Amino acid sequence: MSGIKFLFISREGEVYPIPALKGSVYKPVPRLANESVLVVELFYEVENRKPWQLIYVGFDRIQLDGHGRYILTMEERGSKFYNICHFGLTSAEELSKREEPIAIPKALVVPNAKEKKALISFIKTKYPALWENSPEAVELSIQSRLNTHCDLVNLVKKSTVIRRKNQIVEHK
C-alpha cells in the first residue's frame, strides 16, 4: 500500500504539513500569506499503517495569496508541463526539424540548502522509520531533477547543431 503527504516549507525553513489537494486548491495557511513556498510531495510505501519507505520526493515552488492559499489555474498547469510539451519523447533530430525556434528548457525546482535541511529534519523527527528505510531518497530526487535538466539542455544543444548543419547544406 502507498501514501502521500504534502508539505509547505517557508523561506525561514518552517515545515507545514498540508492535507492532500481538493480539486486544485490547497488548504490555506494564513501564517504564510503572500509568501513563496516550496511544496514537497512525499510518496511512500506503508507498513503497519505507517509511512515506511519513500518512493518519490517531488518539489514545486508556488506563490500563496493574501489568505495563505493556492489555487492551481489552467495557465499554471500548462506551465508545469512546459518541458514535457516541448521536449517529451523527441530526439535531437526531430527537435531540429521543427519550424519554430527551439525552446529553452525550464529549470526544475529543487530545494535550497535551508529547505533541504528543514525537510530532512522534519522527516527524521516525524517519520524516523521513513528516513531510516530511505535516507538517500531526497538527495536522489534532487540529483535526478538536476540530471534531467542537464539532459534537456544537451538535447537542445544537439538539435541546434543539427539545425545549423542542415541550414549550411541547404544554402550550398
PDB file of N, CA and C in Angstrom, residues 22-83:
ATOM      1  N   LYS A  22      -7.659  19.212  -2.711  1.00  0.00           N
ATOM      2  CA  LYS A  22      -9.079  19.006  -3.005  1.00  0.00           C
ATOM      3  C   LYS A  22      -9.330  19.724  -4.311  1.00  0.00           C
ATOM      4  N   GLY A  23      -9.380  18.968  -5.392  1.00  0.00           N
ATOM      5  CA  GLY A  23      -9.508  19.583  -6.704  1.00  0.00           C
ATOM      6  C   GLY A  23      -8.198  20.253  -7.060  1.00  0.00           C
ATOM      7  N   SER A  24      -8.203  21.578  -7.127  1.00  0.00           N
ATOM      8  CA  SER A  24      -6.975  22.309  -7.454  1.00  0.00           C
ATOM      9  C   SER A  24      -6.658  23.348  -6.383  1.00  0.00           C
ATOM     10  N   VAL A  25      -7.113  23.113  -5.147  1.00  0.00           N
ATOM     11  CA  VAL A  25      -6.927  24.086  -4.070  1.00  0.00           C
ATOM     12  C   VAL A  25      -6.271  23.418  -2.861  1.00  0.00           C
ATOM     13  N   TYR A  26      -5.164  23.992  -2.400  1.00  0.00           N
ATOM     14  CA  TYR A  26      -4.540  23.548  -1.163  1.00  0.00           C
ATOM     15  C   TYR A  26      -5.242  24.233   0.006  1.00  0.00           C
ATOM     16  N   LYS A  27      -5.255  23.588   1.171  1.00  0.00           N
ATOM     17  CA  LYS A  27      -5.810  24.203   2.371  1.00  0.00           C
ATOM     18  C   LYS A  27      -4.974  25.433   2.725  1.00  0.00           C
ATOM     19  N   PRO A  28      -5.629  26.561   3.036  1.00  0.00           N
ATOM     20  CA  PRO A  28      -4.869  27.782   3.329  1.00  0.00           C
ATOM     21  C   PRO A  28      -4.046  27.681   4.619  1.00  0.00           C
ATOM     22  N   VAL A  29      -2.918  28.374   4.615  1.00  0.00           N
ATOM     23  CA  VAL A  29      -2.071  28.512   5.788  1.00  0.00           C
ATOM     24  C   VAL A  29      -1.902  30.014   5.987  1.00  0.00           C
ATOM     25  N   PRO A  30      -2.807  30.658   6.762  1.00  0.00           N
ATOM     26  CA  PRO A  30      -2.777  32.115   6.903  1.00  0.00           C
ATOM     27  C   PRO A  30      -1.418  32.678   7.311  1.00  0.00           C
ATOM     28  N   ARG A  31      -0.657  31.928   8.073  1.00  0.00           N
ATOM     29  CA  ARG A  31       0.656  32.388   8.525  1.00  0.00           C
ATOM     30  C   ARG A  31       1.614  32.607   7.341  1.00  0.00           C
ATOM     31  N   LEU A  32       1.335  31.955   6.205  1.00  0.00           N
ATOM     32  CA  LEU A  32       2.208  32.056   5.037  1.00  0.00           C
ATOM     33  C   LEU A  32       1.630  32.953   3.942  1.00  0.00           C
ATOM     34  N   ALA A  33       0.686  33.826   4.302  1.00  0.00           N
ATOM     35  CA  ALA A  33       0.042  34.705   3.325  1.00  0.00           C
ATOM     36  C   ALA A  33       1.075  35.498   2.528  1.00  0.00           C
ATOM     37  N   ASN A  34       0.836  35.582   1.217  1.00  0.00           N
ATOM     38  CA  ASN A  34       1.686  36.337   0.276  1.00  0.00           C
ATOM     39  C   ASN A  34       3.131  35.851   0.223  1.00  0.00           C
ATOM     40  N   GLU A  35       3.374  34.609   0.588  1.00  0.00           N
ATOM     41  CA  GLU A  35       4.741  34.090   0.595  1.00  0.00           C
ATOM     42  C   GLU A  35       4.920  33.041  -0.504  1.00  0.00           C
ATOM     43  N   SER A  36       6.126  32.977  -1.015  1.00  0.00           N
ATOM     44  CA  SER A  36       6.506  31.918  -1.946  1.00  0.00           C
ATOM     45  C   SER A  36       7.007  30.755  -1.096  1.00  0.00           C
ATOM     46  N   VAL A  37       6.477  29.555  -1.346  1.00  0.00           N
ATOM     47  CA  VAL A  37       6.857  28.395  -0.547  1.00  0.00           C
ATOM     48  C   VAL A  37       7.275  27.244  -1.455  1.00  0.00           C
ATOM     49  N   LEU A  38       8.055  26.339  -0.884  1.00  0.00           N
ATOM     50  CA  LEU A  38       8.404  25.104  -1.567  1.00  0.00           C
ATOM     51  C   LEU A  38       7.350  24.076  -1.197  1.00  0.00           C
ATOM     52  N   VAL A  39       6.739  23.459  -2.201  1.00  0.00           N
ATOM     53  CA  VAL A  39       5.789  22.374  -1.958  1.00  0.00           C
ATOM     54  C   VAL A  39       6.564  21.075  -2.131  1.00  0.00           C
ATOM     55  N   VAL A  40       6.451  20.204  -1.149  1.00  0.00           N
ATOM     56  CA  VAL A  40       7.120  18.909  -1.208  1.00  0.00           C
ATOM     57  C   VAL A  40       6.048  17.831  -1.213  1.00  0.00           C
ATOM     58  N   GLU A  41       6.158  16.905  -2.165  1.00  0.00           N
ATOM     59  CA  GLU A  41       5.259  15.761  -2.236  1.00  0.00           C
ATOM     60  C   GLU A  41       6.063  14.537  -1.828  1.00  0.00           C
ATOM     61  N   LEU A  42       5.607  13.859  -0.797  1.00  0.00           N
ATOM     62  CA  LEU A  42       6.269  12.641  -0.347  1.00  0.00           C
ATOM     63  C   LEU A  42       5.367  11.451  -0.679  1.00  0.00           C
ATOM     64  N   PHE A  43       5.797  10.617  -1.604  1.00  0.00           N
ATOM     65  CA  PHE A  43       5.078   9.386  -1.919  1.00  0.00           C
ATOM     66  C   PHE A  43       5.840   8.261  -1.220  1.00  0.00           C
ATOM     67  N   TYR A  44       5.115   7.410  -0.503  1.00  0.00           N
ATOM     68  CA  TYR A  44       5.794   6.392   0.291  1.00  0.00           C
ATOM     69  C   TYR A  44       4.995   5.104   0.359  1.00  0.00           C
ATOM     70  N   GLU A  45       5.714   4.041   0.692  1.00  0.00           N
ATOM     71  CA  GLU A  45       5.088   2.752   0.971  1.00  0.00           C
ATOM     72  C   GLU A  45       4.674   2.747   2.440  1.00  0.00           C
ATOM     73  N   VAL A  46       3.597   2.038   2.728  1.00  0.00           N
ATOM     74  CA  VAL A  46       3.070   1.956   4.091  1.00  0.00           C
ATOM     75  C   VAL A  46       3.247   0.534   4.606  1.00  0.00           C
ATOM     76  N   GLU A  47       3.667   0.431   5.866  1.00  0.00           N
ATOM     77  CA  GLU A  47       3.741  -0.865   6.535  1.00  0.00           C
ATOM     78  C   GLU A  47       3.159  -0.690   7.931  1.00  0.00           C
ATOM     79  N   ASN A  48       2.264  -1.557   8.316  1.00  0.00           N
ATOM     80  CA  ASN A  48       1.558  -1.449   9.605  1.00  0.00           C
ATOM     81  C   ASN A  48       0.907  -0.077   9.770  1.00  0.00           C
ATOM     82  N   ARG A  49       0.328   0.408   8.667  1.00  0.00           N
ATOM     83  CA  ARG A  49      -0.409   1.677   8.622  1.00  0.00           C
ATOM     84  C   ARG A  49       0.452   2.904   8.935  1.00  0.00           C
ATOM     85  N   LYS A  50       1.773   2.780   8.753  1.00  0.00           N
ATOM     86  CA  LYS A  50       2.680   3.910   8.982  1.00  0.00           C
ATOM     87  C   LYS A  50       3.597   4.069   7.774  1.00  0.00           C
ATOM     88  N   PRO A  51       3.975   5.330   7.475  1.00  0.00           N
ATOM     89  CA  PRO A  51       4.925   5.541   6.377  1.00  0.00           C
ATOM     90  C   PRO A  51       6.187   4.705   6.622  1.00  0.00           C
ATOM     91  N   TRP A  52       6.610   3.959   5.574  1.00  0.00           N
ATOM     92  CA  TRP A  52       7.714   3.035   5.759  1.00  0.00           C
ATOM     93  C   TRP A  52       8.927   3.346   4.880  1.00  0.00           C
ATOM     94  N   GLN A  53       8.687   3.574   3.570  1.00  0.00           N
ATOM     95  CA  GLN A  53       9.811   3.807   2.672  1.00  0.00           C
ATOM     96  C   GLN A  53       9.412   4.808   1.593  1.00  0.00           C
ATOM     97  N   LEU A  54      10.255   5.820   1.378  1.00  0.00           N
ATOM     98  CA  LEU A  54       9.993   6.821   0.347  1.00  0.00           C
ATOM     99  C   LEU A  54      10.137   6.217  -1.039  1.00  0.00           C
ATOM    100  N   ILE A  55       9.155   6.521  -1.894  1.00  0.00           N
ATOM    101  CA  ILE A  55       9.181   6.073  -3.281  1.00  0.00           C
ATOM    102  C   ILE A  55       9.621   7.226  -4.169  1.00  0.00           C
ATOM    103  N   TYR A  56       9.101   8.414  -3.867  1.00  0.00           N
ATOM    104  CA  TYR A  56       9.335   9.583  -4.707  1.00  0.00           C
ATOM    105  C   TYR A  56       9.223  10.828  -3.851  1.00  0.00           C
ATOM    106  N   VAL A  57      10.086  11.796  -4.118  1.00  0.00           N
ATOM    107  CA  VAL A  57      10.011  13.105  -3.470  1.00  0.00           C
ATOM    108  C   VAL A  57       9.936  14.141  -4.585  1.00  0.00           C
ATOM    109  N   GLY A  58       8.838  14.890  -4.632  1.00  0.00           N
ATOM    110  CA  GLY A  58       8.649  15.913  -5.657  1.00  0.00           C
ATOM    111  C   GLY A  58       8.712  17.303  -5.065  1.00  0.00           C
ATOM    112  N   PHE A  59       9.107  18.262  -5.900  1.00  0.00           N
ATOM    113  CA  PHE A  59       9.245  19.641  -5.445  1.00  0.00           C
ATOM    114  C   PHE A  59       8.574  20.585  -6.428  1.00  0.00           C
ATOM    115  N   ASP A  60       7.989  21.649  -5.888  1.00  0.00           N
ATOM    116  CA  ASP A  60       7.442  22.720  -6.708  1.00  0.00           C
ATOM    117  C   ASP A  60       7.520  23.995  -5.882  1.00  0.00           C
ATOM    118  N   ARG A  61       7.545  25.110  -6.542  1.00  0.00           N
ATOM    119  CA  ARG A  61       7.557  26.396  -5.840  1.00  0.00           C
ATOM    120  C   ARG A  61       6.293  27.141  -6.244  1.00  0.00           C
ATOM    121  N   ILE A  62       5.542  27.608  -5.258  1.00  0.00           N
ATOM    122  CA  ILE A  62       4.286  28.306  -5.530  1.00  0.00           C
ATOM    123  C   ILE A  62       4.216  29.600  -4.735  1.00  0.00           C
ATOM    124  N   GLN A  63       3.355  30.498  -5.208  1.00  0.00           N
ATOM    125  CA  GLN A  63       3.109  31.768  -4.521  1.00  0.00           C
ATOM    126  C   GLN A  63       1.716  31.694  -3.890  1.00  0.00           C
ATOM    127  N   LEU A  64       1.652  31.855  -2.568  1.00  0.00           N
ATOM    128  CA  LEU A  64       0.367  31.837  -1.874  1.00  0.00           C
ATOM    129  C   LEU A  64      -0.258  33.226  -1.925  1.00  0.00           C
ATOM    130  N   ASP A  65      -1.589  33.268  -1.882  1.00  0.00           N
ATOM    131  CA  ASP A  65      -2.284  34.553  -1.936  1.00  0.00           C
ATOM    132  C   ASP A  65      -2.347  35.208  -0.559  1.00  0.00           C
ATOM    133  N   GLY A  66      -3.081  36.291  -0.442  1.00  0.00           N
ATOM    134  CA  GLY A  66      -3.190  37.060   0.794  1.00  0.00           C
ATOM    135  C   GLY A  66      -3.832  36.310   1.949  1.00  0.00           C
ATOM    136  N   HIS A  67      -4.465  35.181   1.655  1.00  0.00           N
ATOM    137  CA  HIS A  67      -5.085  34.354   2.696  1.00  0.00           C
ATOM    138  C   HIS A  67      -4.257  33.105   2.989  1.00  0.00           C
ATOM    139  N   GLY A  68      -3.122  32.980   2.324  1.00  0.00           N
ATOM    140  CA  GLY A  68      -2.270  31.814   2.536  1.00  0.00           C
ATOM    141  C   GLY A  68      -2.731  30.583   1.778  1.00  0.00           C
ATOM    142  N   ARG A  69      -3.509  30.789   0.715  1.00  0.00           N
ATOM    143  CA  ARG A  69      -3.982  29.630  -0.065  1.00  0.00           C
ATOM    144  C   ARG A  69      -3.436  29.719  -1.484  1.00  0.00           C
ATOM    145  N   TYR A  70      -3.524  28.595  -2.149  1.00  0.00           N
ATOM    146  CA  TYR A  70      -3.028  28.490  -3.514  1.00  0.00           C
ATOM    147  C   TYR A  70      -4.076  27.773  -4.343  1.00  0.00           C
ATOM    148  N   ILE A  71      -4.410  28.383  -5.470  1.00  0.00           N
ATOM    149  CA  ILE A  71      -5.351  27.784  -6.399  1.00  0.00           C
ATOM    150  C   ILE A  71      -4.619  27.575  -7.720  1.00  0.00           C
ATOM    151  N   LEU A  72      -4.555  26.339  -8.145  1.00  0.00           N
ATOM    152  CA  LEU A  72      -3.868  25.989  -9.380  1.00  0.00           C
ATOM    153  C   LEU A  72      -4.745  26.368 -10.571  1.00  0.00           C
ATOM    154  N   THR A  73      -4.259  27.299 -11.388  1.00  0.00           N
ATOM    155  CA  THR A  73      -5.013  27.749 -12.556  1.00  0.00           C
ATOM    156  C   THR A  73      -4.616  26.930 -13.778  1.00  0.00           C
ATOM    157  N   MET A  74      -5.385  27.035 -14.843  1.00  0.00           N
ATOM    158  CA  MET A  74      -5.075  26.319 -16.082  1.00  0.00           C
ATOM    159  C   MET A  74      -3.742  26.802 -16.662  1.00  0.00           C
ATOM    160  N   GLU A  75      -3.470  28.095 -16.557  1.00  0.00           N
ATOM    161  CA  GLU A  75      -2.213  28.652 -17.055  1.00  0.00           C
ATOM    162  C   GLU A  75      -1.015  28.032 -16.322  1.00  0.00           C
ATOM    163  N   GLU A  76      -1.138  27.907 -14.999  1.00  0.00           N
ATOM    164  CA  GLU A  76      -0.058  27.317 -14.212  1.00  0.00           C
ATOM    165  C   GLU A  76       0.096  25.825 -14.521  1.00  0.00           C
ATOM    166  N   ARG A  77      -1.009  25.132 -14.768  1.00  0.00           N
ATOM    167  CA  ARG A  77      -0.922  23.717 -15.142  1.00  0.00           C
ATOM    168  C   ARG A  77      -0.128  23.570 -16.428  1.00  0.00           C
ATOM    169  N   GLY A  78      -0.413  24.435 -17.399  1.00  0.00           N
ATOM    170  CA  GLY A  78       0.332  24.405 -18.658  1.00  0.00           C
ATOM    171  C   GLY A  78       1.802  24.671 -18.436  1.00  0.00           C
ATOM    172  N   SER A  79       2.108  25.605 -17.565  1.00  0.00           N
ATOM    173  CA  SER A  79       3.497  25.950 -17.264  1.00  0.00           C
ATOM    174  C   SER A  79       4.232  24.777 -16.625  1.00  0.00           C
ATOM    175  N   LYS A  80       3.538  24.015 -15.798  1.00  0.00           N
ATOM    176  CA  LYS A  80       4.155  22.872 -15.121  1.00  0.00           C
ATOM    177  C   LYS A  80       4.523  21.761 -16.107  1.00  0.00           C
ATOM    178  N   PHE A  81       3.839  21.715 -17.250  1.00  0.00           N
ATOM    179  CA  PHE A  81       4.109  20.686 -18.253  1.00  0.00           C
ATOM    180  C   PHE A  81       4.903  21.229 -19.440  1.00  0.00           C
ATOM    181  N   TYR A  82       5.505  22.388 -19.280  1.00  0.00           N
ATOM    182  CA  TYR A  82       6.257  23.047 -20.347  1.00  0.00           C
ATOM    183  C   TYR A  82       7.317  22.129 -20.956  1.00  0.00           C
ATOM    184  N   ASN A  83       8.185  21.572 -20.109  1.00  0.00           N
ATOM    185  CA  ASN A  83       9.264  20.724 -20.619  1.00  0.00           C
ATOM    186  C   ASN A  83       8.724  19.475 -21.306  1.00  0.00           C
TER     187      ASN A  83
END
